[in-house]
PDB file of C-alpha atoms in Angstrom:
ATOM      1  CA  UNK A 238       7.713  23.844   5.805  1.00  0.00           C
ATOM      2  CA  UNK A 239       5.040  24.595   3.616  1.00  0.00           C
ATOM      3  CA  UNK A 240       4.635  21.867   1.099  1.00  0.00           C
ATOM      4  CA  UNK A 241       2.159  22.096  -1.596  1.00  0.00           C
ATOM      5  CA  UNK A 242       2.669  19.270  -3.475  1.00  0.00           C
ATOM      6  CA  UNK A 243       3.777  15.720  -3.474  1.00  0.00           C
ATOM      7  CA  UNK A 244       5.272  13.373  -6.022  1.00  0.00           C
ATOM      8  CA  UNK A 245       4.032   9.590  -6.063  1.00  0.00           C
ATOM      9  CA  UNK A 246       7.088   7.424  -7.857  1.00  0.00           C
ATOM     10  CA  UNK A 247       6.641   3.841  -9.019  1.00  0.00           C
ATOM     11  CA  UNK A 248       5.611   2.467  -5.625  1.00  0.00           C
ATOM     12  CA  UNK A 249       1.903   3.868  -5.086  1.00  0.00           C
ATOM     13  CA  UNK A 250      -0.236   1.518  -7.513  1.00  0.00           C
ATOM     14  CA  UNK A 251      -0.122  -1.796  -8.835  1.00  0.00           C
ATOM     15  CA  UNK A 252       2.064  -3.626 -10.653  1.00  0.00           C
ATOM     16  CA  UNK A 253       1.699  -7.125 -13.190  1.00  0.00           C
ATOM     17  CA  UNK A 254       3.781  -9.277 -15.184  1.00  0.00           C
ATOM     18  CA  UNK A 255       7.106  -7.972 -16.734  1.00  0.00           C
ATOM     19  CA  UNK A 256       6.794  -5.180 -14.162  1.00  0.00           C
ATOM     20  CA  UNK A 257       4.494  -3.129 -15.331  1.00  0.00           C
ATOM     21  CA  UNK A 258       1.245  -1.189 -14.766  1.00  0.00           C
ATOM     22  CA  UNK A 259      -1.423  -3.501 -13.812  1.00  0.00           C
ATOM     23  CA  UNK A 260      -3.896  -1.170 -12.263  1.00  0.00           C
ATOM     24  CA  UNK A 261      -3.128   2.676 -11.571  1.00  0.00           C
ATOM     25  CA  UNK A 262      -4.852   3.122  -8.562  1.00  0.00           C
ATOM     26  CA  UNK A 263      -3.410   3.071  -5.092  1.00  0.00           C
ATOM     27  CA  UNK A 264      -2.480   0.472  -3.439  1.00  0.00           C
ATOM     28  CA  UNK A 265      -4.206  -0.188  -0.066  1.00  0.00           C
ATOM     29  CA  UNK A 266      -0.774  -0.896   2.038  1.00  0.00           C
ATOM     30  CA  UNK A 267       0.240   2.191   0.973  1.00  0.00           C
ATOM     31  CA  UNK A 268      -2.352   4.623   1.155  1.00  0.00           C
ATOM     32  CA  UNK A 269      -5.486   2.538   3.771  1.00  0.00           C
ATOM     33  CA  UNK A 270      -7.878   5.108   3.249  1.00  0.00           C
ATOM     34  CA  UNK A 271      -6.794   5.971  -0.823  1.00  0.00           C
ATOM     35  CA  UNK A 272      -5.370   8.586  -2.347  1.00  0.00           C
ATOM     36  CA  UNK A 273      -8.160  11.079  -2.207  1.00  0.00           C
ATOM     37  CA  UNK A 274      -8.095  11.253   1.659  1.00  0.00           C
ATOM     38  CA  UNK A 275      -4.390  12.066   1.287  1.00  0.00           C
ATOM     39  CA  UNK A 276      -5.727  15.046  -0.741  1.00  0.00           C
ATOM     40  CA  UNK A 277      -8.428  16.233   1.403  1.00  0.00           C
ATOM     41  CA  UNK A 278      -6.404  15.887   4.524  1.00  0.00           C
ATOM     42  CA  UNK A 279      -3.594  17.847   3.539  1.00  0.00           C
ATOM     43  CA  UNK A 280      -4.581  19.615  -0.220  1.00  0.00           C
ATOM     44  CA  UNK A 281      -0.943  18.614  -1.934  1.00  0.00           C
ATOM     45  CA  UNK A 282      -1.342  18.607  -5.593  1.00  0.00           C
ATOM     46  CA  UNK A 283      -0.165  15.466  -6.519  1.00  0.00           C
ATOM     47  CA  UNK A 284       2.202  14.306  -9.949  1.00  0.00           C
ATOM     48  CA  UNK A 285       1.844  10.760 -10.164  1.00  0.00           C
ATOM     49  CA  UNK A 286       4.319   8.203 -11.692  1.00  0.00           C
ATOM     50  CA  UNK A 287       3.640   5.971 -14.454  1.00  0.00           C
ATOM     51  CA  UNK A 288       5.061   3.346 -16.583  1.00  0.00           C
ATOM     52  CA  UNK A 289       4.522   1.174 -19.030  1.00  0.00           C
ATOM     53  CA  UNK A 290       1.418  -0.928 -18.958  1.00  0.00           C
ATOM     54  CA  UNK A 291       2.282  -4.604 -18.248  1.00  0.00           C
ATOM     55  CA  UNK A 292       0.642  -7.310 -20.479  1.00  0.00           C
ATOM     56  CA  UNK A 293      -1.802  -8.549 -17.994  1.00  0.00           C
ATOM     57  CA  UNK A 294      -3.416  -4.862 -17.092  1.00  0.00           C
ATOM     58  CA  UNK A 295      -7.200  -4.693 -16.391  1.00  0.00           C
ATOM     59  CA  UNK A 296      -8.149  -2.695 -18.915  1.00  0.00           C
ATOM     60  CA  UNK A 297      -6.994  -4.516 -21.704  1.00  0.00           C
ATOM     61  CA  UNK A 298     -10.897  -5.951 -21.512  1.00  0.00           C
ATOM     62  CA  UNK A 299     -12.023  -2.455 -21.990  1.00  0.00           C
ATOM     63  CA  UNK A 300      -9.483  -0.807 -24.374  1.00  0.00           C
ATOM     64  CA  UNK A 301      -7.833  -2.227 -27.203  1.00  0.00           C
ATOM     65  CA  UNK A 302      -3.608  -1.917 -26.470  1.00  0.00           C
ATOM     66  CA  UNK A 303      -1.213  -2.892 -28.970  1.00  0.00           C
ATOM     67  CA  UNK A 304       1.591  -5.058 -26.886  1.00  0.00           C
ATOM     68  CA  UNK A 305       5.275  -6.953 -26.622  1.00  0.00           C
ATOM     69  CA  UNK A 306       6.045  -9.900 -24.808  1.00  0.00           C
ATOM     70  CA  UNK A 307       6.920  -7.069 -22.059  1.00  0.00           C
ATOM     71  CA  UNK A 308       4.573  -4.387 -22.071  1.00  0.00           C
ATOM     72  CA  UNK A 309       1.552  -2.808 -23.371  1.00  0.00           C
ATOM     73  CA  UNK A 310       0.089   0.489 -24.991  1.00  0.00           C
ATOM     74  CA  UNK A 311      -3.294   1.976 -25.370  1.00  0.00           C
ATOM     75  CA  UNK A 312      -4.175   2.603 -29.326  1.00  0.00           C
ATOM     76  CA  UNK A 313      -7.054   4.523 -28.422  1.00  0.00           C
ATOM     77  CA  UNK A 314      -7.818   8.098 -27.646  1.00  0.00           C
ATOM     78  CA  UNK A 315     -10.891   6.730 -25.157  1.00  0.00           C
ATOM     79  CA  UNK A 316      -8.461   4.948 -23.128  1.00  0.00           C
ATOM     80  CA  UNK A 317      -7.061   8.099 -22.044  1.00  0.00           C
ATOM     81  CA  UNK A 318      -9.772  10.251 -21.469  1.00  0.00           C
ATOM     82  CA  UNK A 319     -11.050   7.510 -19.209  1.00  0.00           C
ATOM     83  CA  UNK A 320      -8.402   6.867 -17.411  1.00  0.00           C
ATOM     84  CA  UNK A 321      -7.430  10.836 -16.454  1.00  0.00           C
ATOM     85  CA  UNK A 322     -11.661  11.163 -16.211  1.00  0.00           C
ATOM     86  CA  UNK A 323     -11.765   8.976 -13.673  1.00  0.00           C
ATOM     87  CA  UNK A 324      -8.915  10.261 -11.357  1.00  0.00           C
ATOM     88  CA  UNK A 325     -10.050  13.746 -11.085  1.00  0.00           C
ATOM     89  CA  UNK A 326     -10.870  13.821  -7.645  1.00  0.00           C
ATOM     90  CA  UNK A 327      -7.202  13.216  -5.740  1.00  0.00           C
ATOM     91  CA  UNK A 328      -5.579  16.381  -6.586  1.00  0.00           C
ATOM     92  CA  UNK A 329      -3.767  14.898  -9.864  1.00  0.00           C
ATOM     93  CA  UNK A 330      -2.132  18.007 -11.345  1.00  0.00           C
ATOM     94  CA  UNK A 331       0.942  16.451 -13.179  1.00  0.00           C
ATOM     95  CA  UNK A 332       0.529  13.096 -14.776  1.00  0.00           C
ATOM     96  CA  UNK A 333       4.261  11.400 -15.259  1.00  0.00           C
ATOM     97  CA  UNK A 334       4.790   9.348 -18.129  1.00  0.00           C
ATOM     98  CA  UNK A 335       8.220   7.304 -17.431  1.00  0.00           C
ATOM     99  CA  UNK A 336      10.041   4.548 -19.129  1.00  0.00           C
ATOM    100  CA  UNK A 337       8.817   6.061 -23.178  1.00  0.00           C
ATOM    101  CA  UNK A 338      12.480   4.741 -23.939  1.00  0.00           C
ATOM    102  CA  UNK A 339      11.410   1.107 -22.543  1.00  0.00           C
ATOM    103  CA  UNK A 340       8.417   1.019 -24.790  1.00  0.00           C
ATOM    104  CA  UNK A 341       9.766   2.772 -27.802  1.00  0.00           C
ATOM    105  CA  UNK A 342      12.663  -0.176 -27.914  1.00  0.00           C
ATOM    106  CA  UNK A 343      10.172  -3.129 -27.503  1.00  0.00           C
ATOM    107  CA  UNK A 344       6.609  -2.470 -28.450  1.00  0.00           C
ATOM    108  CA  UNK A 345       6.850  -3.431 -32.472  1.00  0.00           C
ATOM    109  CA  UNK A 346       3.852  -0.771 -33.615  1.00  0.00           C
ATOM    110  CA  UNK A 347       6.044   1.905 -32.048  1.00  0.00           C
ATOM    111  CA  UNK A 348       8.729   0.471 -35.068  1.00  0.00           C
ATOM    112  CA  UNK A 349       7.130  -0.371 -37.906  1.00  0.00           C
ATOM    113  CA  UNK A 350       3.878   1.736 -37.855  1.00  0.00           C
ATOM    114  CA  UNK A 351       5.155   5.192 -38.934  1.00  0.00           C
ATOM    115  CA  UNK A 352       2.291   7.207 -37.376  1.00  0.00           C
ATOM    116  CA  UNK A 353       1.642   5.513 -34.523  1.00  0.00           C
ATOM    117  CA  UNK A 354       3.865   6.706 -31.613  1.00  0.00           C
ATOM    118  CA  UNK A 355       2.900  10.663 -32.487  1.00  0.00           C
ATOM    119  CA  UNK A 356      -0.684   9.275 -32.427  1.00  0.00           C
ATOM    120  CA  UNK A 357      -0.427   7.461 -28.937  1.00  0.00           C
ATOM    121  CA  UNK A 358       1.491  10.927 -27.443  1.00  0.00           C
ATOM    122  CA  UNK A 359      -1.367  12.911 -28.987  1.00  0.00           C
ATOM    123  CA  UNK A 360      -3.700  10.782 -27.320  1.00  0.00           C
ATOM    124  CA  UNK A 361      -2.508  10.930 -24.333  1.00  0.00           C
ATOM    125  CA  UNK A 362      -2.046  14.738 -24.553  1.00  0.00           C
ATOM    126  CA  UNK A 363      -5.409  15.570 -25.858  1.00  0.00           C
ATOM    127  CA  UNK A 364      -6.968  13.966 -22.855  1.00  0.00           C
ATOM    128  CA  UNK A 365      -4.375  15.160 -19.907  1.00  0.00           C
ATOM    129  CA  UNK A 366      -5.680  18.953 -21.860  1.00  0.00           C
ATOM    130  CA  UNK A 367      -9.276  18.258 -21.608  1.00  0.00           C
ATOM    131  CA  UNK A 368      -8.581  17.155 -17.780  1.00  0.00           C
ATOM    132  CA  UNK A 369      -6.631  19.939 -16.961  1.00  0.00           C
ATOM    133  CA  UNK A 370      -3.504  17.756 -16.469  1.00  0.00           C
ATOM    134  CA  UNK A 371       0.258  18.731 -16.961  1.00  0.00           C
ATOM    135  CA  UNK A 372       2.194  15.813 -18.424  1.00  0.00           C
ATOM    136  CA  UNK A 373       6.205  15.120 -17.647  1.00  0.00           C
ATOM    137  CA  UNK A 374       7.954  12.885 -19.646  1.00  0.00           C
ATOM    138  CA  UNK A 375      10.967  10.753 -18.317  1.00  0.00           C
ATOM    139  CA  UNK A 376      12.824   8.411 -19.512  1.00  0.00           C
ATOM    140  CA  UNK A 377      12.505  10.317 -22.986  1.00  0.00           C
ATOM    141  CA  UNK A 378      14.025   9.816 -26.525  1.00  0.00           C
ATOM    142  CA  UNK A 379      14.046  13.221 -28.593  1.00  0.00           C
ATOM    143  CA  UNK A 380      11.621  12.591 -30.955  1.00  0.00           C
ATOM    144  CA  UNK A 381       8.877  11.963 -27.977  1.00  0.00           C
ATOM    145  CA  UNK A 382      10.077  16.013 -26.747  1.00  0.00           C
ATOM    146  CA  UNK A 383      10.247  17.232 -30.145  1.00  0.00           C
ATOM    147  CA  UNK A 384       6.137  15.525 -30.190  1.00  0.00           C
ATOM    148  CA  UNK A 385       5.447  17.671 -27.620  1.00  0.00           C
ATOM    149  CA  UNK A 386       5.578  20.861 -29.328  1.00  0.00           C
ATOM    150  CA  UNK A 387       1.857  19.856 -30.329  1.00  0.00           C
ATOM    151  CA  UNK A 388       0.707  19.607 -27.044  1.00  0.00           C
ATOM    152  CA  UNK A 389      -0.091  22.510 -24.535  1.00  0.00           C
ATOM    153  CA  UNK A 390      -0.012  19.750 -22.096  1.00  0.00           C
ATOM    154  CA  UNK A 391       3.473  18.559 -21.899  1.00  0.00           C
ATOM    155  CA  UNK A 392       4.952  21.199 -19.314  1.00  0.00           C
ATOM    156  CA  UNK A 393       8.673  19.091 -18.930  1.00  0.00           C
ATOM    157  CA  UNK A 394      10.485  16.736 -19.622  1.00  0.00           C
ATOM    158  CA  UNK A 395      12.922  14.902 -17.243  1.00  0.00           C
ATOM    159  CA  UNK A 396      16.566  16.007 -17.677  1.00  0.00           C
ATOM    160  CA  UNK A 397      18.527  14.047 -15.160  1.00  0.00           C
ATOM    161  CA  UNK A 398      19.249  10.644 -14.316  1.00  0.00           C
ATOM    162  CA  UNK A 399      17.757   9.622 -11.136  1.00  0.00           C
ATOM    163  CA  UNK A 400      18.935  10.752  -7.734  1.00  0.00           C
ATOM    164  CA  UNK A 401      21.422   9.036  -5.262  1.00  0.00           C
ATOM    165  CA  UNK A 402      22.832  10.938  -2.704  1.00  0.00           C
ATOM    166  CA  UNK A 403      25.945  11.869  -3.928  1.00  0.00           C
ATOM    167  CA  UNK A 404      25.820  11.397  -7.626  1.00  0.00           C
ATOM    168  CA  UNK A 405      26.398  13.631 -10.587  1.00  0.00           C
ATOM    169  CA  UNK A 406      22.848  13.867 -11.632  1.00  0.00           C
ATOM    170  CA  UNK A 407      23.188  17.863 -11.114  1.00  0.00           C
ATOM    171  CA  UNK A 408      25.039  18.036 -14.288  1.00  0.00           C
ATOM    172  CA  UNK A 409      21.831  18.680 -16.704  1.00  0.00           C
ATOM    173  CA  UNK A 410      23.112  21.691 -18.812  1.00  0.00           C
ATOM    174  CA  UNK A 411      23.161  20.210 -22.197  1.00  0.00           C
ATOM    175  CA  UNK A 412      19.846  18.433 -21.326  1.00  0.00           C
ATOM    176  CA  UNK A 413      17.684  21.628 -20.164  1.00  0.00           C
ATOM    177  CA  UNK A 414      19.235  23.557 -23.006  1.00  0.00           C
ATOM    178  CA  UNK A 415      17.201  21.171 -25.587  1.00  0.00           C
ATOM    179  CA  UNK A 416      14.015  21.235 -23.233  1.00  0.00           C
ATOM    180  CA  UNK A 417      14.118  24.970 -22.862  1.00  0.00           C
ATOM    181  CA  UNK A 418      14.602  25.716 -26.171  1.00  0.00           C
ATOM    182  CA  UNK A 419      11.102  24.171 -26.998  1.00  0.00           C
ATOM    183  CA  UNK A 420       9.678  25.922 -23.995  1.00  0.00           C
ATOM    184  CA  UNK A 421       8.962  23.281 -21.799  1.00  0.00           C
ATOM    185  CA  UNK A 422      10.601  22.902 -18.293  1.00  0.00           C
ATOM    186  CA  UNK A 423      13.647  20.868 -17.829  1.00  0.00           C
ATOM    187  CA  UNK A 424      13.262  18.301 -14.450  1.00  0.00           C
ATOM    188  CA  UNK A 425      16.086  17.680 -12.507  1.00  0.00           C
ATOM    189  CA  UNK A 426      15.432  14.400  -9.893  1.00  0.00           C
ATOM    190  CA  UNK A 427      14.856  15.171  -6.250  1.00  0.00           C
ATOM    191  CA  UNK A 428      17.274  15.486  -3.552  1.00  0.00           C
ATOM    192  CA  UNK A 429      18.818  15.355   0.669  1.00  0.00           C
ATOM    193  CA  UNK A 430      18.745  18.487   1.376  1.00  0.00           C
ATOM    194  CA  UNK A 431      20.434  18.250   4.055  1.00  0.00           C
ATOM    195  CA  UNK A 432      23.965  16.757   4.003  1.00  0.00           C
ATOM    196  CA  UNK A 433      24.378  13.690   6.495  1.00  0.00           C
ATOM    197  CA  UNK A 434      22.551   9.855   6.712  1.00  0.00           C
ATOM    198  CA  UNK A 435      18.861   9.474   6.037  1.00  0.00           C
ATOM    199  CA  UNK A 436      17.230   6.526   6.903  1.00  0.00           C
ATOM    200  CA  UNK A 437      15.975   4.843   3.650  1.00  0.00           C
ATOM    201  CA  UNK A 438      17.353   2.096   0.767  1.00  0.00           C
ATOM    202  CA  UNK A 439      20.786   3.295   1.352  1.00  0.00           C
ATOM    203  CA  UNK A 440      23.259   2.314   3.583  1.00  0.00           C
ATOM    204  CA  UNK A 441      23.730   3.945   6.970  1.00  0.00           C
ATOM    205  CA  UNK A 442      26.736   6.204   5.603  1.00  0.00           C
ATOM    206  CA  UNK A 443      25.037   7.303   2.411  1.00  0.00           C
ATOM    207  CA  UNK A 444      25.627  11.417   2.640  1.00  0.00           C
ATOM    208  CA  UNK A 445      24.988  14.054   0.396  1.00  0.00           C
ATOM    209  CA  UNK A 446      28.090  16.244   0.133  1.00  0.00           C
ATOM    210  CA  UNK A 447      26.487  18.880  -2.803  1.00  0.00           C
ATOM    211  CA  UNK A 448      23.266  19.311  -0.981  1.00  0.00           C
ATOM    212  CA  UNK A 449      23.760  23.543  -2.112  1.00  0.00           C
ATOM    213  CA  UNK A 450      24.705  22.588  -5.344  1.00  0.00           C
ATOM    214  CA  UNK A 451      21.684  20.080  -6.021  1.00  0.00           C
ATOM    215  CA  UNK A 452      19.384  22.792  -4.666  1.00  0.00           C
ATOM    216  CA  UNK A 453      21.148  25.939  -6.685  1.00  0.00           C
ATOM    217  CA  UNK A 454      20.752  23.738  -9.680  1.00  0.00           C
ATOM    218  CA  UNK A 455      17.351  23.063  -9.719  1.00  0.00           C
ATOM    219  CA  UNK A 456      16.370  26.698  -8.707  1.00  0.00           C
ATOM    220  CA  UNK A 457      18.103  27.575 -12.050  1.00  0.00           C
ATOM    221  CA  UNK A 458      17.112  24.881 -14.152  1.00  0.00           C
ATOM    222  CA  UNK A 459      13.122  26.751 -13.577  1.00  0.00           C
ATOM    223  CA  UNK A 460      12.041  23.202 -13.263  1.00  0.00           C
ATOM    224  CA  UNK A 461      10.065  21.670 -10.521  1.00  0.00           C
ATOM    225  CA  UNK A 462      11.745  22.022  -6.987  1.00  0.00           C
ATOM    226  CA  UNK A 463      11.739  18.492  -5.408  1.00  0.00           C
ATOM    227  CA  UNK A 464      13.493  17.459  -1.907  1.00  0.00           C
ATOM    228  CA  UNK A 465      13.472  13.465  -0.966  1.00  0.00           C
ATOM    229  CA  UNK A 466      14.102  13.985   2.772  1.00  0.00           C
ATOM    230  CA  UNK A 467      13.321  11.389   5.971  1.00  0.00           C
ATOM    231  CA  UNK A 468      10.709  13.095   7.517  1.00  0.00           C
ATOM    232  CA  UNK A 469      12.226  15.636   9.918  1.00  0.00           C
ATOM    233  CA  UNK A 470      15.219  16.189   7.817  1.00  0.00           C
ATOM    234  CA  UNK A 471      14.832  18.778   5.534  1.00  0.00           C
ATOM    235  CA  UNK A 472      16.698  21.994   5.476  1.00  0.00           C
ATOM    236  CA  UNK A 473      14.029  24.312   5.583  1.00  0.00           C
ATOM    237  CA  UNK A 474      15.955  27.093   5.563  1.00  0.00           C
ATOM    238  CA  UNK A 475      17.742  26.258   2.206  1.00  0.00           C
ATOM    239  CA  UNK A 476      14.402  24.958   0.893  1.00  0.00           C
ATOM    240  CA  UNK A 477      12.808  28.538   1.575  1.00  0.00           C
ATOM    241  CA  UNK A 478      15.131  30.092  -0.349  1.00  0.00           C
ATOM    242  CA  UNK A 479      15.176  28.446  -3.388  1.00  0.00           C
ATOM    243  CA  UNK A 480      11.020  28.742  -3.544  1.00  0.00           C
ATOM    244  CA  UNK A 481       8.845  31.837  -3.489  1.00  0.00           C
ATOM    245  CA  UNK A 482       5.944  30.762  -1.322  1.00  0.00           C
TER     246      UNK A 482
END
């Protein structure tokens, strides 16, 4: 199966209070030698998760964030541009920004500052540009997709709930219709490609039944093609021909 590239959810870096983003490197029980052997070894591209920064992140002594008693966001463009400058060298090539909903509900500047949250996407944009960085957003509210008409770096936009084997997350019609029309590419979650158990978080009868329909859907939706297999488990055959190469 030729892979070419490799998404890195929530579990890959380190997390502080409330949750959040504490430090968004990798985490040594997860990656011993770090994430730019991974690269070298194999040469996946890589689109990393992220969330929202928690209140007790280490660059808070660097940057100037604007916070809730939950989490935390940058108010600088420098922020950015540091932090996609100095993680040029794993094979980042999508940067995911999740849980915008999360911080557009609790962090008060997002609320009662009426130009701040199209200056903090800009920010962030701006820099994932000058770094050569797509951006996905998840978790998203239509005003941050409607920002991203200003920003040659927002390539999608997440437009299904997450994945469980077996669930109706397919169903992202109305959803890609609103990210297409803006030109940006509508996400649909990963999947099993194949149709019995996997060995994961799920119990030992967890099956996916629409394993064909999950892949036909997110051929069509011209989003990114994700697959969530055990190693060893993938349909290869049904992966190849939903992808060109």
């Amino acid at each position: 199966l030729p892979t070419k590239w490799i998404l890195l959810d929530s579990w890959w870096y380190y997390k502080g209070a409330g949750g959040g983003v504490k430090n968004w490197t990798a985490r040594p029980d997860i990656f011993p030698n770090g994430s730019r052997y991974v690269y070298e070894q194999t040469g996946w591209k890589i689109q990393a998760h992220n969330r929202y920064w928690s209140t007790d992140n280490d660059y808070k002594s660097m940057y100037p964030f604007t916070c809730s008693s939950q989490d935390c966001l940058p108010t600088e463009y420098q922020f950015w541009e540091y932090l996609f400058g100095i993680n040029q060298d794993w094979g980042l090539t999508v940067y995911e920004q999740d849980w915008l909903s999360t911080s557009e509900d609790s962090v008060p500047q997002l609320q009662n500052d009426t130009n701040f949250g199209r200056a903090w996407l800009m920010q962030m944009g701006q820099a994932a540009y000058q770094y050569d960085v797509s951006i996905q957003y998840c978790m998203s509210y239509p005003r941050h997709v409607m920002t991203s008409v200003e920003l040659a770096s927002v390539t999608q936009a997440r437009a299904s709930d997450d994945y469980h084997p077996g669930n109706d997350q397919w169903r992202v019609g109305i959803s890609s219709i609103f990210t297409s029309a803006i030109d940006i590419a509508p996400s649909k979650d990963s999947m099993w490609t194949m149709p019995g158990p996997q060995a994961g978080p799920y119990s030992n009868t967890t099956q996916e039944p629409y394993n064909r329909l999950q892949a036909l859907v997110m051929s069509l939706s011209n989003g990114p093609y994700t697959f969530a297999d055990q190693i060893g488990k993938s349909d290869v055959d049904l992966i190849m021909r939903c992808c060109s190469t």
